[in-house]
C-alpha positions as semicolon CSV with decimal commas, in nm:
position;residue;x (nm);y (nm);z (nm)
1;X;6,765;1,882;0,801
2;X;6,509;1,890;0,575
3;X;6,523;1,509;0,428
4;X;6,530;1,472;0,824
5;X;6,203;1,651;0,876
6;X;6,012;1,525;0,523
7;X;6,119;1,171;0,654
8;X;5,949;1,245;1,025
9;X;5,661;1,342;0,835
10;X;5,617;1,054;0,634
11;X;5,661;0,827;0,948
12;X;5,403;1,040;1,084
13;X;5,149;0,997;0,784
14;X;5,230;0,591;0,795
15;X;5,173;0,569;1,159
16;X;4,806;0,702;1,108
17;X;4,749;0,502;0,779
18;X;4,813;0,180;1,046
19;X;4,600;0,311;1,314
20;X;4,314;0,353;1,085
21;X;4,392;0,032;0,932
22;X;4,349;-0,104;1,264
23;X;4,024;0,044;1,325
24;X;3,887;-0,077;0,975
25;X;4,018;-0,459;1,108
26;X;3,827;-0,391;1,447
27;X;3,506;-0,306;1,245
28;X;3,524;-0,605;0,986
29;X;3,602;-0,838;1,317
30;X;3,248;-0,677;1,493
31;X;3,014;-0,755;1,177
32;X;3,128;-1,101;1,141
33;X;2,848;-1,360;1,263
34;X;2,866;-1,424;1,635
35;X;2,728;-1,687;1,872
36;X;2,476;-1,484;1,896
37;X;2,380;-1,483;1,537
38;X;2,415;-1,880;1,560
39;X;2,145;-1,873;1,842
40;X;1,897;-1,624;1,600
41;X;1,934;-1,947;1,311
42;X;1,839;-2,177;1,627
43;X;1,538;-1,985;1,735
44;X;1,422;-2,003;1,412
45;X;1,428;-2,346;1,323
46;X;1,268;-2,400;1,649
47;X;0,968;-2,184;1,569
48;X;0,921;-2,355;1,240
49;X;0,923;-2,707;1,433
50;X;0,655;-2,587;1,673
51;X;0,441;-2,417;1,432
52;X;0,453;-2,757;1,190
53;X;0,340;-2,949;1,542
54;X;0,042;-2,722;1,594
55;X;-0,099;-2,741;1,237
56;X;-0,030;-3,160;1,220
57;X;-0,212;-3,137;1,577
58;X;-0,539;-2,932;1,471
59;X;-0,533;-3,151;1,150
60;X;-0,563;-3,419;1,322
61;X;-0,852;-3,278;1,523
62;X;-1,016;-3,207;1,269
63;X;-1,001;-3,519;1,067
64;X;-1,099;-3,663;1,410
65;X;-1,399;-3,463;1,405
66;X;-1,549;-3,535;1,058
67;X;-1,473;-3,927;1,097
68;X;-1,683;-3,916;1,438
69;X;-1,958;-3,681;1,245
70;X;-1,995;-3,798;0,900
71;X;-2,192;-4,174;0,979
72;X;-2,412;-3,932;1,227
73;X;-2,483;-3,730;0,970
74;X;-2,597;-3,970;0,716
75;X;-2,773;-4,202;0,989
76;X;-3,016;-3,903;1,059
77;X;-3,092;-3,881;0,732
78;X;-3,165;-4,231;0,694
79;X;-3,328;-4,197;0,981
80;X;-3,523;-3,910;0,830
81;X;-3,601;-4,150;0,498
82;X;-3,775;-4,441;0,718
83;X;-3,975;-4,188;0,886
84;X;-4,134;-4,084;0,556
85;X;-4,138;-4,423;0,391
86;X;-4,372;-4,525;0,664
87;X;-4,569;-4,241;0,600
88;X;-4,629;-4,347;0,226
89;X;-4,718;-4,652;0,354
90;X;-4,997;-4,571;0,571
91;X;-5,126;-4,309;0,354
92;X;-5,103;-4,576;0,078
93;X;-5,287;-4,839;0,322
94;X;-5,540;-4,615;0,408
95;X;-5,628;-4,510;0,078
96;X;-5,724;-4,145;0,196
97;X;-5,530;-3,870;0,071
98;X;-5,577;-3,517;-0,079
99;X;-5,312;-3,275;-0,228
100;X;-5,225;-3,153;0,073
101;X;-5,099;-3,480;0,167
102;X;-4,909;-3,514;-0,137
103;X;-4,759;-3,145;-0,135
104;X;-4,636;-3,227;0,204
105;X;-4,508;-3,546;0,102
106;X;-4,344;-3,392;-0,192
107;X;-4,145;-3,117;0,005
108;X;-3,997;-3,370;0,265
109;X;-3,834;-3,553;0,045
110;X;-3,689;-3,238;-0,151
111;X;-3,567;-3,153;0,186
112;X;-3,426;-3,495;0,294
113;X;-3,245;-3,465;-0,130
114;X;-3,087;-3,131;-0,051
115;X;-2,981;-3,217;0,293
116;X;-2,803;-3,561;0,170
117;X;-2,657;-3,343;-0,135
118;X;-2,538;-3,058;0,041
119;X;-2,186;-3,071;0,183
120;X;-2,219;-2,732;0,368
121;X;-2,350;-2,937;0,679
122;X;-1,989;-3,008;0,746
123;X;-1,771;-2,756;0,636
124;X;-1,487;-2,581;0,690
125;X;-1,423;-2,269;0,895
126;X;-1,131;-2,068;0,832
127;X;-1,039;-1,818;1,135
128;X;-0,984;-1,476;1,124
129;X;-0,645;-1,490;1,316
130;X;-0,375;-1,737;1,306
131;X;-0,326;-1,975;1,559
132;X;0,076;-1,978;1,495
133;X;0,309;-1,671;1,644
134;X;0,417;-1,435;1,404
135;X;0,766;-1,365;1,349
136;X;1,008;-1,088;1,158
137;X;1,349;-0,972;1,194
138;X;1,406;-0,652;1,360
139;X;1,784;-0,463;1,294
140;X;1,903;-0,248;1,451
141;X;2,047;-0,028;1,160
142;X;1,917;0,307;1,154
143;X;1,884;0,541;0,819
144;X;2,145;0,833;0,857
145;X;1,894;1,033;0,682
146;X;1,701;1,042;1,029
147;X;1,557;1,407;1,072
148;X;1,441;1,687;0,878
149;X;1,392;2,071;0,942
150;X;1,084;2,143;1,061
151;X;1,094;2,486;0,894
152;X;0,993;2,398;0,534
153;X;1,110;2,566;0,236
154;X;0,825;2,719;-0,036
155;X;0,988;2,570;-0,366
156;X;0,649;2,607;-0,527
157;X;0,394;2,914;-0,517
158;X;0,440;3,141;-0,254
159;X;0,192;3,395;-0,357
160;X;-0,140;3,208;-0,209
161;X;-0,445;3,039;-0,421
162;X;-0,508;3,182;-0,798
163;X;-0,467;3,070;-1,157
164;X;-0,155;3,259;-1,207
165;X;0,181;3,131;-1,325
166;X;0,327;3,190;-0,980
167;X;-0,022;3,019;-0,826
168;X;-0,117;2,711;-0,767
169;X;-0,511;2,615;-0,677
170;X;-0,487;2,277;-0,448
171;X;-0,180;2,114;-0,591
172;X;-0,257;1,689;-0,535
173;X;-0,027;1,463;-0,705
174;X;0,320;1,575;-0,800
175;X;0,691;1,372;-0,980
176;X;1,041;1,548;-0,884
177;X;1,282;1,455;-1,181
178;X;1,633;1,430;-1,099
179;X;1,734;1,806;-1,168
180;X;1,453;1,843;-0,927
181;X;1,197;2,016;-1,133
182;X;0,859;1,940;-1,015
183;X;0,525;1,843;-1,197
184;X;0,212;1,921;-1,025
185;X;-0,109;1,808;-1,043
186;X;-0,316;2,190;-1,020
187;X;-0,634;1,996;-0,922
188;X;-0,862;2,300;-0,957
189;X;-0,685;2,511;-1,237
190;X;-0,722;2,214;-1,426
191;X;-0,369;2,203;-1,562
192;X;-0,054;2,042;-1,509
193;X;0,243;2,287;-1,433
194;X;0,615;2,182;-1,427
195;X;0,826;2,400;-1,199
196;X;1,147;2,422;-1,212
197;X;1,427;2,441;-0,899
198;X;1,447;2,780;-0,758
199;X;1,175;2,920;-1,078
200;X;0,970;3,168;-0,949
201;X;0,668;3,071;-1,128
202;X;0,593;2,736;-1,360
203;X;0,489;2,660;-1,708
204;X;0,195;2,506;-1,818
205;X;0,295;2,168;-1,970
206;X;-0,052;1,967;-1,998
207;X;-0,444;2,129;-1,970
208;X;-0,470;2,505;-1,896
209;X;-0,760;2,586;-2,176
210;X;-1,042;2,557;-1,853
211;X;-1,206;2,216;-1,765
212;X;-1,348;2,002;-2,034
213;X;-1,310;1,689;-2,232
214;X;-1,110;1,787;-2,517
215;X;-0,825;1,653;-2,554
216;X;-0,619;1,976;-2,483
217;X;-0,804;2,004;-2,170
218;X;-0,834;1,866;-1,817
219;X;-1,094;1,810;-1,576
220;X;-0,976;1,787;-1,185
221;X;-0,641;1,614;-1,259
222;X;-0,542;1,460;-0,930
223;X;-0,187;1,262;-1,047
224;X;0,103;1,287;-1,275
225;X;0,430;1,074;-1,363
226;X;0,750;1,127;-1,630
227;X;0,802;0,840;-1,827
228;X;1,168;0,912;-1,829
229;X;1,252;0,707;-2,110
230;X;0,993;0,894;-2,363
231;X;0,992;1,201;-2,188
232;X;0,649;1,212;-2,183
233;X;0,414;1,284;-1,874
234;X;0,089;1,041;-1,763
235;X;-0,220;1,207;-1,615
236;X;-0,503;1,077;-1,384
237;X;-0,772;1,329;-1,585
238;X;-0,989;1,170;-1,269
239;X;-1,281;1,381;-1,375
240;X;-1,262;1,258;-1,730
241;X;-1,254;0,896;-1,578
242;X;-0,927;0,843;-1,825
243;X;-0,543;0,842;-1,794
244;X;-0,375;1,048;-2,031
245;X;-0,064;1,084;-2,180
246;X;0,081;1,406;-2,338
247;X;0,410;1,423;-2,571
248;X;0,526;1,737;-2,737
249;X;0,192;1,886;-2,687
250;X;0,007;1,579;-2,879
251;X;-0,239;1,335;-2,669
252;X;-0,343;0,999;-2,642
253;X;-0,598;0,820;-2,391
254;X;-0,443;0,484;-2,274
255;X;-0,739;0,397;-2,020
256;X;-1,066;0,510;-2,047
257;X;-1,366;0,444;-1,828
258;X;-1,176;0,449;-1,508
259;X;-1,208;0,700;-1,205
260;X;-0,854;0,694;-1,190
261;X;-0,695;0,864;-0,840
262;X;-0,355;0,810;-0,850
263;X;-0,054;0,618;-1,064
264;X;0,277;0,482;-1,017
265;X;0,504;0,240;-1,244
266;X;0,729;0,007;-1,138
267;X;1,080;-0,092;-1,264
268;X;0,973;-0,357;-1,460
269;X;0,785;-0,091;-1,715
270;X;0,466;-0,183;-1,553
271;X;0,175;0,084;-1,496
272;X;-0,060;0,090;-1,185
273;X;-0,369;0,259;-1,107
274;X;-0,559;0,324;-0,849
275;X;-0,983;0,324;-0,865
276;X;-1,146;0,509;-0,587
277;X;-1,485;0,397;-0,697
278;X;-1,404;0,058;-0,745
279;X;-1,172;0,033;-0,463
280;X;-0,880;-0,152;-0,626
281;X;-0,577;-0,107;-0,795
282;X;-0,512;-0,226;-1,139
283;X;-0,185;-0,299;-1,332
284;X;-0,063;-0,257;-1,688
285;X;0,233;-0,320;-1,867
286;X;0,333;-0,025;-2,033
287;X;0,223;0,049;-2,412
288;X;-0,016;-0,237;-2,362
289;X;-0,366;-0,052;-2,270
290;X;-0,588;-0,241;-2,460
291;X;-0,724;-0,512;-2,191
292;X;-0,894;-0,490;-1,849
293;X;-0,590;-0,489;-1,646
294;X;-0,474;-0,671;-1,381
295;X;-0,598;-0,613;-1,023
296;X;-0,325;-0,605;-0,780
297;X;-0,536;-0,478;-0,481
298;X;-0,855;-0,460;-0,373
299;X;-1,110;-0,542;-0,607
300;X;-1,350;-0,706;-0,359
301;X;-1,640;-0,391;-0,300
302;X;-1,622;-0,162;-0,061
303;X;-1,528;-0,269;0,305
304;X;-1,249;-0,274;0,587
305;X;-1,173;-0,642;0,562
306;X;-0,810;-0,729;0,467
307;X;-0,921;-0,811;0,109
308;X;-1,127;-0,481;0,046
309;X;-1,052;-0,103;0,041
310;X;-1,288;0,185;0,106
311;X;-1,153;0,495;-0,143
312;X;-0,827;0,410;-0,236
313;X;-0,597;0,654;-0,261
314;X;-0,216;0,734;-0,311
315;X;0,023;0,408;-0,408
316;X;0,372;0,297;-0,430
317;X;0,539;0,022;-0,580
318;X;0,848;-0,116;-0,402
319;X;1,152;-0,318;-0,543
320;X;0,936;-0,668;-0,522
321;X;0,636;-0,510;-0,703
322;X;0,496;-0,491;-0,360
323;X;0,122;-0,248;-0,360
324;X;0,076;-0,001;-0,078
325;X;-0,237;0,190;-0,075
326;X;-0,355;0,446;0,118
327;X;-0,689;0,301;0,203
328;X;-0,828;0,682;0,314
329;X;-1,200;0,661;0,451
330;X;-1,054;0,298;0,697
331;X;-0,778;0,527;0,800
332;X;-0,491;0,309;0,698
333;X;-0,223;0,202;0,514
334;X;-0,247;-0,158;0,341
335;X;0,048;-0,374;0,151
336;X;-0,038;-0,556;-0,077
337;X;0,255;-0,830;-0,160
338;X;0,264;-0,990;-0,548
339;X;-0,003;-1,189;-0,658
340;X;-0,159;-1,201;-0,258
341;X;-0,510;-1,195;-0,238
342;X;-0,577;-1,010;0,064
343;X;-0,334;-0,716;0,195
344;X;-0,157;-0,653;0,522
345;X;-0,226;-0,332;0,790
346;X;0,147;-0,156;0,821
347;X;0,017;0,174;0,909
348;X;-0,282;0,284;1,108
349;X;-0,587;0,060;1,144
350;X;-0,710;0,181;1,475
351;X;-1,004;0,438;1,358
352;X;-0,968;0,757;1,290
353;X;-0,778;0,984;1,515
354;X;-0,489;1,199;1,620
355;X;-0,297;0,936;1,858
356;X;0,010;0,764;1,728
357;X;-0,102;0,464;1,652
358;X;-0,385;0,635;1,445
359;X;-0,441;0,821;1,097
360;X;-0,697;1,066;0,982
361;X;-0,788;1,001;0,569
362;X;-0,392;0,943;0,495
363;X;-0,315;1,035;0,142
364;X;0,052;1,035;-0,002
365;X;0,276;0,749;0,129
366;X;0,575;0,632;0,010
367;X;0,850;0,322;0,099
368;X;1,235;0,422;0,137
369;X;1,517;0,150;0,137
370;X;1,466;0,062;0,451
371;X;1,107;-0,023;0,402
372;X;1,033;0,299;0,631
373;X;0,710;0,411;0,530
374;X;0,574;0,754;0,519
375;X;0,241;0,836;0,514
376;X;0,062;1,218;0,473
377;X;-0,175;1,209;0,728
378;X;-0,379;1,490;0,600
379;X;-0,671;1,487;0,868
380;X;-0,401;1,555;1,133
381;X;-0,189;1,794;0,868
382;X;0,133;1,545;0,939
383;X;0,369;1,377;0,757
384;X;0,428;0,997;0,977
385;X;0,660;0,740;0,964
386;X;0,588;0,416;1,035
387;X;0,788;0,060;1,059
388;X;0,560;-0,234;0,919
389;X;0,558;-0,451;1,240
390;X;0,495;-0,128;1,493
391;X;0,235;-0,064;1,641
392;X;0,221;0,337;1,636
393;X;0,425;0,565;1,436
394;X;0,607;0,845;1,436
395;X;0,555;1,257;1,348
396;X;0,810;1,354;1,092
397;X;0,696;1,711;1,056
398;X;0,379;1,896;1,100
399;X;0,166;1,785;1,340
400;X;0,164;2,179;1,532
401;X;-0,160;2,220;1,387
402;X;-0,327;2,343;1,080
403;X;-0,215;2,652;0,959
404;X;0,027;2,820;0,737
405;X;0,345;2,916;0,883
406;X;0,679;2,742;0,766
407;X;0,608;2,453;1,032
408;X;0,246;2,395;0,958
409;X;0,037;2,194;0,686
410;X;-0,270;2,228;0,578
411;X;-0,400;1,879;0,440
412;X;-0,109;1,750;0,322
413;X;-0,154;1,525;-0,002
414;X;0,087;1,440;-0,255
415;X;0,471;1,356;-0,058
416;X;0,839;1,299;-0,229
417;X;1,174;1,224;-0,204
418;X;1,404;1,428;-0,416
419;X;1,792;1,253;-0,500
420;X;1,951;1,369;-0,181
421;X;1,656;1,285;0,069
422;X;1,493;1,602;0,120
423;X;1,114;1,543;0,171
424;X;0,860;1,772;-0,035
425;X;0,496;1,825;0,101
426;X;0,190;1,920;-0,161
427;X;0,059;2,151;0,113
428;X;-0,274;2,176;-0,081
429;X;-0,531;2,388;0,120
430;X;-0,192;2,630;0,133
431;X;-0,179;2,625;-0,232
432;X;0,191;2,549;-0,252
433;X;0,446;2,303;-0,250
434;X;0,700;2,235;0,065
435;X;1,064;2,118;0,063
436;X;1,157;2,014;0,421
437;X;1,525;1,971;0,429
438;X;1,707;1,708;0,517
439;X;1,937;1,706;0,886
440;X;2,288;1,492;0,803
């Protein structure tokens, strides 16, 4: 009876080891290509063939247009040049002349000289927009990590503003290592305090002897990273106009001379950072500090074209050493692909307001996997999501008004990821630091 029975049971365990091995077959047979796939390849050959006919057509325009306009152009300046020649004739013939005559005579043919040498009078024009359709791929596969509470959790300074160990005074930038301990930038305690999961008060790591210039002190520190190979932390000491780096209590400048706002690195050991007075973003490799940098964004004065920023903010570096920038007082978000020279509008961009499509000064933004990007719109006291390609975004949590109940921000700056996808908030005109959990 019981071999009967354990036997039964094993036929029992085999028949739903096929079943799922079934199911597993069905799935692998729905992601293999379709004809519908096929059709996706077609339409996009297709595109390329009609965008190379529109650009050999206005070529051909154009070269049209400068072989019908160039003889013009230099028979009315020859034109011009017989016109004066006659009158140094006559004046010549007639033998009566004074320096105005000759002044006159003088600047005509300067003018007819810089006409026939300057090329401008046929130029090109370069359009704002593109002529050709743009096109991207849209999938349809969705992030599991989709929602998060809207209660947040304090993980930082629950006791209000102060200078206290358990206080924070407008907490800006802040790095989560993996054991999640956090590193905040304590903007007006001029200090940098690491805080560690479920502490109830930090420890003073970098600054804390008042504001100054020494170099145990800060002044306004607004950003920090962990180089996690040294163990060492970075600081934008932005009202020092240097980045810092500390190391067992000892520090060095790296970059002076720079009102630094925020940093970020990059796989590749690179080092970027961002000048709100310059309105760019410059790039270093790491240990190597003494040159000018690289801008990598920016750079071109102050401005809302798509080649200029107007107080750059918060940036992050994705996997293709991609810039995003929180370009505050335009009220977007700009990316800024490798080695491009102007940047691209996936956030925002339509003034400042409250609507979905808008932003108000966003601050901390970051990129996940699925090139989802989320942006701390701290004039609306939300945290957004937005897909580059959309035209409006989405509120991930906040937005129910300033204030300081678990659901509510109050300018929201610096924003993070920890390992497992929960989303932390530097609620800084709350003082404290918010860990919104997420939904799986």
């Amino acid at each position: 009876m019981d071999l009967t029975e354990h036997r039964q049971i094993l036929n029992n365990e085999l028949h739903q080891i096929i079943n799922d091995y079934d199911e597993f077959k069905e799935n692998i047979y729905e992601q293999k290509p379709n004809p519908h796939d096929l059709s996706l390849l077609d339409q996009i050959y297709q595109w390329e063939i009609d965008s190379i006919e529109k650009i050999q057509h206005k070529a051909q325009e154009c070269r049209e247009i400068v072989i019908k306009l160039s003889p013009k152009f230099i028979n009315d300046i020859e034109k011009k040049f017989k016109d004066l020649n006659e009158q140094i004739k006559q004046i010549r013939e007639e033998n009566d002349f004074n320096e105005i005559n000759l002044e006159y005579l003088r600047n005509e043919l300067t003018k007819i000289t810089v006409e026939l040498n300057n090329s401008s009078k046929i130029s090109i024009e370069h359009g704002a927009q593109s002529f050709i359709n743009d096109i991207s791929i849209i999938t349809s596969k969705k992030s599991k990590w989709d929602k998060w509470e809207q209660n947040a959790i304090t993980v930082a300074a629950e006791n209000g503003v102060g200078q206290q160990l358990n206080q924070l005074n407008q907490p800006v930038g802040f790095f989560i290592d993996k054991n999640k301990t956090i590193f905040i930038a304590d903007y007006n305690n001029h200090r940098i305090v690491e805080w560690k999961c479920n502490a109830k008060q930090g420890q003073i790591i970098a600054g804390g002897n008042g504001q100054g210039n020494r170099m145990d002190q800060l002044y306004y520190p607004t950003d920090v990273i962990v180089h996690q190979q040294t163990h060492s932390i970075i600081i934008a000491d932005q009202g020092n106009r240097r980045v810092i780096q500390w190391f067992n209590q000892n520090q060095q400048i790296l970059i002076n001379n720079i009102d630094c706002s925020r940093l970020a690195t990059d796989k590749h050991g690179f080092l970027y950072v961002s000048d709100h007075q310059k309105n760019e973003v410059k790039r270093w490799k790491m240990g190597e500090y003494n040159n000018e940098g690289i801008v990598v964004a920016g750079g071109n004065g102050n401005g809302n074209n798509l080649n200029q920023l107007n107080s750059s903010g918060f940036i992050f570096i994705d996997e293709d050493q991609s810039v995003y920038v929180s370009d505050r007082d335009n009220h977007r978000v700009m990316k800024w692909r490798k080695d491009a020279n102007e940047g691209r509008i996936v956030a925002g961009g339509n003034g400042r307001g409250e609507s979905l499509n808008q932003l108000s000064y966003p601050r901390g933004v970051i990129v996940d996997e699925l090139d989802q990007i989320y942006v701390a719109d701290s004039g609306n006291d939300r945290i957004m999501r937005w897909c580059e390609g959309k035209e409006e975004g989405e509120i991930v949590v906040g937005g129910t008004k300033k204030g300081n109940r678990s659901n509510q921000l109050n300018t929201p700056l610096g924003i993070s990821f920890d390992d497992e996808r929960n989303l932390y908030v530097a609620d800084c005109l709350n003082h404290r630091i918010q860990k919104f959990e997420i939904i799986l």
